[in-house]
Structure formats: C-alpha cells, structure tokens
Tab-separated table of C-alpha atoms in Angstrom:
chain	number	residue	atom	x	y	z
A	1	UNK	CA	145.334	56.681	133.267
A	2	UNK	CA	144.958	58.462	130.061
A	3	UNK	CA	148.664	60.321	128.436
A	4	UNK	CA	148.619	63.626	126.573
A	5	UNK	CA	148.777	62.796	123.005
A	6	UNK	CA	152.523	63.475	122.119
A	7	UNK	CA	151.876	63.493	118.255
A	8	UNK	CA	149.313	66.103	119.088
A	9	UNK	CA	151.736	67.636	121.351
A	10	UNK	CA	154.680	68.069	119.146
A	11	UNK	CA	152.159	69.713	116.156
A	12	UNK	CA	150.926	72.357	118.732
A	13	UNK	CA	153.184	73.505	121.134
A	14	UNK	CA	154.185	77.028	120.603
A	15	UNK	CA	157.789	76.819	119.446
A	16	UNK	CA	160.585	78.672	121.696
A	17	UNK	CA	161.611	82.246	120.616
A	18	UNK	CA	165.681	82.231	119.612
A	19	UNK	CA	168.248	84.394	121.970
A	20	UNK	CA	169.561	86.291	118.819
A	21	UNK	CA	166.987	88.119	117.477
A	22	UNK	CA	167.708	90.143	113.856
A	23	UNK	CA	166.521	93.790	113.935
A	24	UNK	CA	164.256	94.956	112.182
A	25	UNK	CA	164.348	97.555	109.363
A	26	UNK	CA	163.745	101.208	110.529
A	27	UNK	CA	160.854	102.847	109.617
A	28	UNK	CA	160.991	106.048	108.342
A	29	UNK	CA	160.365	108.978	110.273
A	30	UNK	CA	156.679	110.464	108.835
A	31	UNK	CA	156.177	113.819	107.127
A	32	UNK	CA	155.617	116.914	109.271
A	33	UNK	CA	152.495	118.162	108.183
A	34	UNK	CA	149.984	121.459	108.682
A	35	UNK	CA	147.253	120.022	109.739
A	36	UNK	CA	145.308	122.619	112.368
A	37	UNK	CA	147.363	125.339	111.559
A	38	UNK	CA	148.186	125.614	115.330
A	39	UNK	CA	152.241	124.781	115.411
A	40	UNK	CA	151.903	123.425	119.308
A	41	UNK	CA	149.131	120.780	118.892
A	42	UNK	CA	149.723	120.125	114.783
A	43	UNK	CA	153.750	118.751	116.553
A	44	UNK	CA	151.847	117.310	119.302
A	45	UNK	CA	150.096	114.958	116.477
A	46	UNK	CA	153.218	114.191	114.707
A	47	UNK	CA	155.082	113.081	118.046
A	48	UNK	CA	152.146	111.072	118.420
A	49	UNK	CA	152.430	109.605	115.194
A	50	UNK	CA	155.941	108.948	115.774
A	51	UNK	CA	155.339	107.366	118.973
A	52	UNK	CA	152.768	104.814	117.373
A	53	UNK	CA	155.382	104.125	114.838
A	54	UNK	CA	156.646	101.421	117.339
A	55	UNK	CA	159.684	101.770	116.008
A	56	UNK	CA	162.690	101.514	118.827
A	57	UNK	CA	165.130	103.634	116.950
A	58	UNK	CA	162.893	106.838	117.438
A	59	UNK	CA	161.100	106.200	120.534
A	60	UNK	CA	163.361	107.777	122.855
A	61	UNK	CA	163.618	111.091	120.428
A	62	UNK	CA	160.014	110.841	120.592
A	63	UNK	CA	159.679	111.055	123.990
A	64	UNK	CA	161.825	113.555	124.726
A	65	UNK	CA	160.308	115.843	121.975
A	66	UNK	CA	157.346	115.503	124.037
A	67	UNK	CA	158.918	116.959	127.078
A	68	UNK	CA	159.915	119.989	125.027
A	69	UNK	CA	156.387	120.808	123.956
A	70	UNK	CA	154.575	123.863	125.935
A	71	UNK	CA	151.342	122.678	124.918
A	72	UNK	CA	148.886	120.328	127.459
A	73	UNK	CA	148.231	117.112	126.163
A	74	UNK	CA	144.403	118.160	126.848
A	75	UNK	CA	144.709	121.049	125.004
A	76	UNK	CA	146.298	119.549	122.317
A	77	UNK	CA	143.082	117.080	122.260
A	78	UNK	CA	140.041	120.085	122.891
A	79	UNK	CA	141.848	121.983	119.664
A	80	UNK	CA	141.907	118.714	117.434
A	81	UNK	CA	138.775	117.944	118.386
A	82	UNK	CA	137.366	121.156	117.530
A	83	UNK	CA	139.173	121.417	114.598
A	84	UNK	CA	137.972	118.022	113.511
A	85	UNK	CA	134.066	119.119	114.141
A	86	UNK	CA	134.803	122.924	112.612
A	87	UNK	CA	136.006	120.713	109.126
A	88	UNK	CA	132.928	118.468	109.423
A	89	UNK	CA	133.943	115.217	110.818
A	90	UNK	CA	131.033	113.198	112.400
A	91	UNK	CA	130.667	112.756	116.042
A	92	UNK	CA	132.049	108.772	115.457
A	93	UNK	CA	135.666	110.139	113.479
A	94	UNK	CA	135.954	112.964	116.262
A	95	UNK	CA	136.004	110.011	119.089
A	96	UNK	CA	137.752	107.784	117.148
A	97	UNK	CA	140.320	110.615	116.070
A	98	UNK	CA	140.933	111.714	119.216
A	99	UNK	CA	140.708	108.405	121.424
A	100	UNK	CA	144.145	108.691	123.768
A	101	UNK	CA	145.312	111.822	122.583
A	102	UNK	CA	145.189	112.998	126.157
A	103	UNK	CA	147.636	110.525	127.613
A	104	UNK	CA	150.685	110.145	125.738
A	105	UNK	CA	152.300	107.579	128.313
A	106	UNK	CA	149.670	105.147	127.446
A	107	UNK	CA	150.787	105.542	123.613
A	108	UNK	CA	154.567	104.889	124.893
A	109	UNK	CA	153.593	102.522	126.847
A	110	UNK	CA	151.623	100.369	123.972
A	111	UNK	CA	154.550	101.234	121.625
A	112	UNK	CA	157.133	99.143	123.796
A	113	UNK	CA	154.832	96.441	123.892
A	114	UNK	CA	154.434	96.751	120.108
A	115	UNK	CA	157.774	97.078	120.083
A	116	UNK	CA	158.240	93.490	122.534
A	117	UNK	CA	155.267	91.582	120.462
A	118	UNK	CA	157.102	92.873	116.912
A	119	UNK	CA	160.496	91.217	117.973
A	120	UNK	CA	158.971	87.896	119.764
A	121	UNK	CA	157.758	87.306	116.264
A	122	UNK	CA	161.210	87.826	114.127
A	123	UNK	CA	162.909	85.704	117.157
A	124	UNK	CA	160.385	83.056	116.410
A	125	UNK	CA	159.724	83.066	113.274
A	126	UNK	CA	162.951	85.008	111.553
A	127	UNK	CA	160.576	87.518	109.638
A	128	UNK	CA	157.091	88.464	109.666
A	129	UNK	CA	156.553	87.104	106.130
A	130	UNK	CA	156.995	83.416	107.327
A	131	UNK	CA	154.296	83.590	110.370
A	132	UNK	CA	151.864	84.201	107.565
A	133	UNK	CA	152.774	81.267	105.634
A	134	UNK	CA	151.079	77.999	106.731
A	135	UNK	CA	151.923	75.995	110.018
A	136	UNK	CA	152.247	72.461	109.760
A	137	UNK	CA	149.059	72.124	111.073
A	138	UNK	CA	147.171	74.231	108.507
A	139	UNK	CA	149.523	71.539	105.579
A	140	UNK	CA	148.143	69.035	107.208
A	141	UNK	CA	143.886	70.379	106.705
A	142	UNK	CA	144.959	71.507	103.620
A	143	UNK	CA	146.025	68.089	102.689
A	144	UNK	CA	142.617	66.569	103.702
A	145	UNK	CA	139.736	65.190	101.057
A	146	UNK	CA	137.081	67.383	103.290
A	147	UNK	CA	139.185	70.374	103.162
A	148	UNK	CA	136.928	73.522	101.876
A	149	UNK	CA	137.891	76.325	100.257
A	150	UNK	CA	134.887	77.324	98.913
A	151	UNK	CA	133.393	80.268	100.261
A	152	UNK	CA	130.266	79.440	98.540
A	153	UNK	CA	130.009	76.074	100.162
A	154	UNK	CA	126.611	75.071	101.079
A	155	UNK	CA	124.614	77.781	99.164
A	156	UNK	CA	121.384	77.115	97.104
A	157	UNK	CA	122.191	78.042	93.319
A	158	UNK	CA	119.561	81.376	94.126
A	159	UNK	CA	121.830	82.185	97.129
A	160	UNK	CA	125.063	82.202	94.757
A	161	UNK	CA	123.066	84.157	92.471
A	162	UNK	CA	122.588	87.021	94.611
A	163	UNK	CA	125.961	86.162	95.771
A	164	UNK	CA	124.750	86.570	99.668
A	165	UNK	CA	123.114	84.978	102.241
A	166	UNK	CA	121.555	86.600	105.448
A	167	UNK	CA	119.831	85.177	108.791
A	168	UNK	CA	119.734	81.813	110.323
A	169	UNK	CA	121.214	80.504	107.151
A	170	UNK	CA	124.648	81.545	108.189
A	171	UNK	CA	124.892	79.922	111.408
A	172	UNK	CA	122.777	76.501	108.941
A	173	UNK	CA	125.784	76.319	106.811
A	174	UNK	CA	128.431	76.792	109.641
A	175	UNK	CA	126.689	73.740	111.318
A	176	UNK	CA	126.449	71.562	107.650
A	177	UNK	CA	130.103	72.500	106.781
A	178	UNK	CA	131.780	71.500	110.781
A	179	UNK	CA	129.651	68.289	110.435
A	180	UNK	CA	131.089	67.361	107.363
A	181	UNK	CA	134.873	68.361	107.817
A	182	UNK	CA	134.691	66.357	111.565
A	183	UNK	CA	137.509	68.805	112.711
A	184	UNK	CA	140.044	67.546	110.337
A	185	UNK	CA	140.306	64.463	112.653
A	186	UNK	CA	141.156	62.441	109.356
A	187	UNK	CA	144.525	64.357	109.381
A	188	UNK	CA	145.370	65.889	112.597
A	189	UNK	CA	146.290	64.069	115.812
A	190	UNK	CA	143.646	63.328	118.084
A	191	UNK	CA	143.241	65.074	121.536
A	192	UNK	CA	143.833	62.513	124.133
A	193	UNK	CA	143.127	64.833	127.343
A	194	UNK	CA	141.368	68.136	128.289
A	195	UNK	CA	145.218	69.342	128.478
A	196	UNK	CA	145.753	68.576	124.538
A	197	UNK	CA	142.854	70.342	123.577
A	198	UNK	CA	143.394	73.475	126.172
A	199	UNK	CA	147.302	73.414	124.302
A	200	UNK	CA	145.843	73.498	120.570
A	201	UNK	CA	143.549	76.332	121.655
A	202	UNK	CA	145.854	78.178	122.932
A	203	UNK	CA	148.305	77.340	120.138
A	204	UNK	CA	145.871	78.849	117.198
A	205	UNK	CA	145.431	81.786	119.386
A	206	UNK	CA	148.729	82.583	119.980
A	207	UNK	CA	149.167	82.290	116.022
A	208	UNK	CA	146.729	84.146	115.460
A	209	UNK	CA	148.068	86.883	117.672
A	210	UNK	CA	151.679	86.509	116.420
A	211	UNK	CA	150.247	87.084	112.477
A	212	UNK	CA	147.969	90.434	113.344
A	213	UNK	CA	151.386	91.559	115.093
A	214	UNK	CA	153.494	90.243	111.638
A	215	UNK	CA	150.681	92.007	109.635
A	216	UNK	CA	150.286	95.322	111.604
A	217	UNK	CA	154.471	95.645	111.008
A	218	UNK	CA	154.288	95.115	107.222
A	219	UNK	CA	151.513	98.177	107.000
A	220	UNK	CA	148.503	96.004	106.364
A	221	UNK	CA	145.670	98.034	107.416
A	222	UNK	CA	143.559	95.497	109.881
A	223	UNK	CA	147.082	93.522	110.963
A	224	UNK	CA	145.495	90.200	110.029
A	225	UNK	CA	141.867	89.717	109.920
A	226	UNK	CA	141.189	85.881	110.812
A	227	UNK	CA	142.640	82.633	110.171
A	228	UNK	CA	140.956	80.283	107.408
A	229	UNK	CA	137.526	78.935	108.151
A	230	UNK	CA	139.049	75.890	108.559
A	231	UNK	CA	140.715	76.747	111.444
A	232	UNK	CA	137.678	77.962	113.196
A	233	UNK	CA	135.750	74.622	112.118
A	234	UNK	CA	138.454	72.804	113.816
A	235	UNK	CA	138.353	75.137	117.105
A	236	UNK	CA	134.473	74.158	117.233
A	237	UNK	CA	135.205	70.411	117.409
A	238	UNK	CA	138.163	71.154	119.951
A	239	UNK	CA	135.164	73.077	122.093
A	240	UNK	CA	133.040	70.228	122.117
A	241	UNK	CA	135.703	67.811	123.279
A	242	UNK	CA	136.081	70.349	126.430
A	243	UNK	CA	132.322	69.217	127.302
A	244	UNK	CA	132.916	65.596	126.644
A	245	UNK	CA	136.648	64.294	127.387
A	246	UNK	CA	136.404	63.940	130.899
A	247	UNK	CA	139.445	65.432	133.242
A	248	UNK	CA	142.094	62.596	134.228
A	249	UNK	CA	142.594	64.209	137.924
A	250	UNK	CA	140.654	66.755	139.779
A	251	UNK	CA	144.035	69.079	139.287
A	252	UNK	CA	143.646	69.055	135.093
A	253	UNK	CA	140.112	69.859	135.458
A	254	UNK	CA	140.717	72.486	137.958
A	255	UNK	CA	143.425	74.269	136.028
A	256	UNK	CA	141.128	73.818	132.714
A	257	UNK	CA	138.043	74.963	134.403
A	258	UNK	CA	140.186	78.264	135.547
A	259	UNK	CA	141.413	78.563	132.081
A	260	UNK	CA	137.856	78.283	130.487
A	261	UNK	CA	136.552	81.276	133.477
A	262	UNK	CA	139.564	83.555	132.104
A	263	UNK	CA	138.681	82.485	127.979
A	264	UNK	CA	136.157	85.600	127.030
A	265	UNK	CA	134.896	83.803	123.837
A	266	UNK	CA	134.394	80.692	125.894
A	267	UNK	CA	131.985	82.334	128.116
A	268	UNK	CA	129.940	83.872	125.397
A	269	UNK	CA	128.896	80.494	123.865
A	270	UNK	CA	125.708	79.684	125.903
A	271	UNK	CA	124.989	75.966	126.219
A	272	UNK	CA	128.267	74.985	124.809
A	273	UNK	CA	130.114	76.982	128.041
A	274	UNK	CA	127.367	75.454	130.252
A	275	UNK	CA	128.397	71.644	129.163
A	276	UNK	CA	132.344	72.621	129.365
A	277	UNK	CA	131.626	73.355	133.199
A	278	UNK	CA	129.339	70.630	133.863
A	279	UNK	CA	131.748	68.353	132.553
A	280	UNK	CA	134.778	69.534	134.444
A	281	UNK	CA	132.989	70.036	137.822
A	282	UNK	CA	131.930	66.175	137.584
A	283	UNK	CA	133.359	63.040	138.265
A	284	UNK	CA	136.978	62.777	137.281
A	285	UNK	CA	139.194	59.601	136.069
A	286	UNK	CA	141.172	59.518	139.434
C-alpha cells in the first residue's frame, strides 16, 4: 500500500502556533472628524471606525461608547447615506460606504476574529513581516532552472510592445508556462497520495490566508493580493494529480471527495472538477 510522502509532509504541514504569543503594538486611536455635520451619526462613524480598528486595547471602549449613543444604528445609516448621495457619491460608493453600517455587532463580531486571525499569525510566525518572507517551499521554486519571474514570459515581441495581452492568449500562455515549469517537481517532493496533495493545498491556502491577515495589520491597502505565479502553476499540477493518483482506501477518497465538495474554486473548474470526482468515486487501491 502506498505511504504519504514524509519529505513532502514535513515541507507542508502548517507549523503549530506557540503558547506565548507577543502583543502587538497598539494602534492609535483615529481622528474625530466632522464629517455630516450631524454630531449623533458623524460619532456613530468614528465608533465604527474604531471598532474595525481590530485593535483589542480599544474594543471594549468601543463598544461601550456604542451603548451610550441615542442615535439608531439605521438612522445613523439613512443620514450617511443621504449625505453621501446629497455630496455626489455614485450609487456603487453609497453601497459600498454604507455596507454594515446598520449592524454594529457584526463589525464587533469580525473585529474579534480579526483580532484571533492577527495573533494566530505573531504566535506562528513571531511578526507579520516574516509570513511575507518566503517559505521553504517558495526557496526551494526559487532555486529551480524553470523558475519564472518574468511577467512577460511567453509574449510575441508585438505583445511586449504594447505591453498587454487580451483574450484566449492569457489562458495560451498560462498553459505554455505550467507545461514547462512541470510543477516544480524538479525541486519539490513528490505527492505520494491524494492525502499529500489535499495537505499542500491546504498548506498554500492557509499561507495565503495568514499573509492577507499579516498584510491587512501592517496598513497595506488589499492585505495581500496573491502569491507568486509560481505558486499557482504549482497548485495546477497538484489539481491534476487529484484526477489521476488514485485513493489508497475507500476512507482517503471519501474524506478527499468531501473536501473537494466543500473547496469553492475546485468546483468552478469544469472538466478538471469532473475528472477529480470520477477518479475518487472509482476503484480504489484496497
């Protein structure tokens, strides 16, 4: 019977958090400002502000500032809103400007899970400046001969020249560039089992999620955007193992089969999601 790779295994499991976990430094309280002119709803904004701060040392002063306003949270959102569309603001910046104003226990509640995700990352990492230095893993593609860093790669000399390219070309070059890198199999361990390719998956995802946390707490303004293209070139070979390594018991491919049902990009990829099931609903190993 086939083994998890334990190379493979030791690269991408996700490392465990520490118990001691070093705070953070507080962010500072933001400016009071006028911004409606109404004194109920323009506090109403900053305690909202300060609320989706996610900082713990003023959450609780936030929250109980909140109590103390007179103002509805509802009415607090109809004289934003109107204020917004009085000053000219398109129908796409009211929505977006206004999106959960009227339920300030959802903004508490997504601040302490901020607050959770923010401090998972220090106790793993020690700050959020190291999750967004290279894994091992990312060394290790970096260190290949078929490692590309060319965002150019694969364009015509016209298509540099206009320094764009549009259509089917796109998705042309994706295909000629994965082809040619193999997924990094040159320098990273192999996959032995559905259960080593479900763990890397899961591994680059959870890094991914741990750096737009890391990101979003050092004031970048999108968090962290993506991971190199290299990454995602390696992610595509990982989903075509899914459709080819076949499950070693009828429990793996189960458990991977539930796993690929609950994966949202996995069942967006058309015939690629279609051979992942047909492979783990047929025969298995054992």
């Amino acid at each position: 019977m086939r083994k998890d790779n334990q190379e493979h295994k030791a690269l991408f499991s996700i490392p465990a958090a520490v118990a001691c976990v070093a705070p953070a430094n507080i962010k500072p309280l933001p400016e009071q400002r006028k911004i409606t002119g109404h004194k109920q709803t323009d506090a109403y904004l900053w305690v909202l502000e300060v609320i989706r701060l996610n900082e713990p040392a003023h959450l609780d002063a936030a929250e109980e500032a909140l109590q103390k306003l007179t103002i509805k949270p509802k009415d607090a959102e109809k004289r934003y809103r109107d204020w917004l569309m009085m000053n000219g603001a398109d129908p796409f910046q009211v929505a977006f400007g206004t999106i959960g104003m009227d339920k300030p226990a959802n903004a508490i509640k997504a601040s302490l899970e901020n607050i959770k995700k923010a401090a998972d990352v220090r106790a793993t990492f020690g700050s959020y400046e190291a999750v967004l230095e290279d894994v091992e893993a990312e060394r290790l593609i970096k260190s290949s001969p078929k490692f590309i860093d060319d965002y150019d790669w694969g364009w015509t000399a016209e298509e540099r020249e206009a320094e764009h390219i549009v259509g089917s070309r796109i998705f042309e070059i994706d295909d000629q560039r994965r082809a040619f890198v193999d997924g990094y199999r040159d320098v990273l361990p192999e996959p032995n089992t559905l259960s080593d390719v479900v763990r890397e998956l899961v591994y680059w995802e959870w890094l991914y999620k741990m750096r737009h946390t890391a990101g979003s707490e050092l004031g970048h303004e999108y968090g962290y955007l993506e991971h190199h293209k290299s990454v995602y070139d390696r992610e595509s070979y990982l989903e075509r193992l899914l459709a080819t390594i076949k499950p070693v018991t009828r429990t793996e491919a189960l458990e991977v089969c539930q796993w690929v049902l609950a994966n949202e990009r996995l069942n967006d990829l058309g015939d690629v999601t279609n051979a992942i099931i047909l492979n783990l609903v047929g025969e298995c190993e054992q």
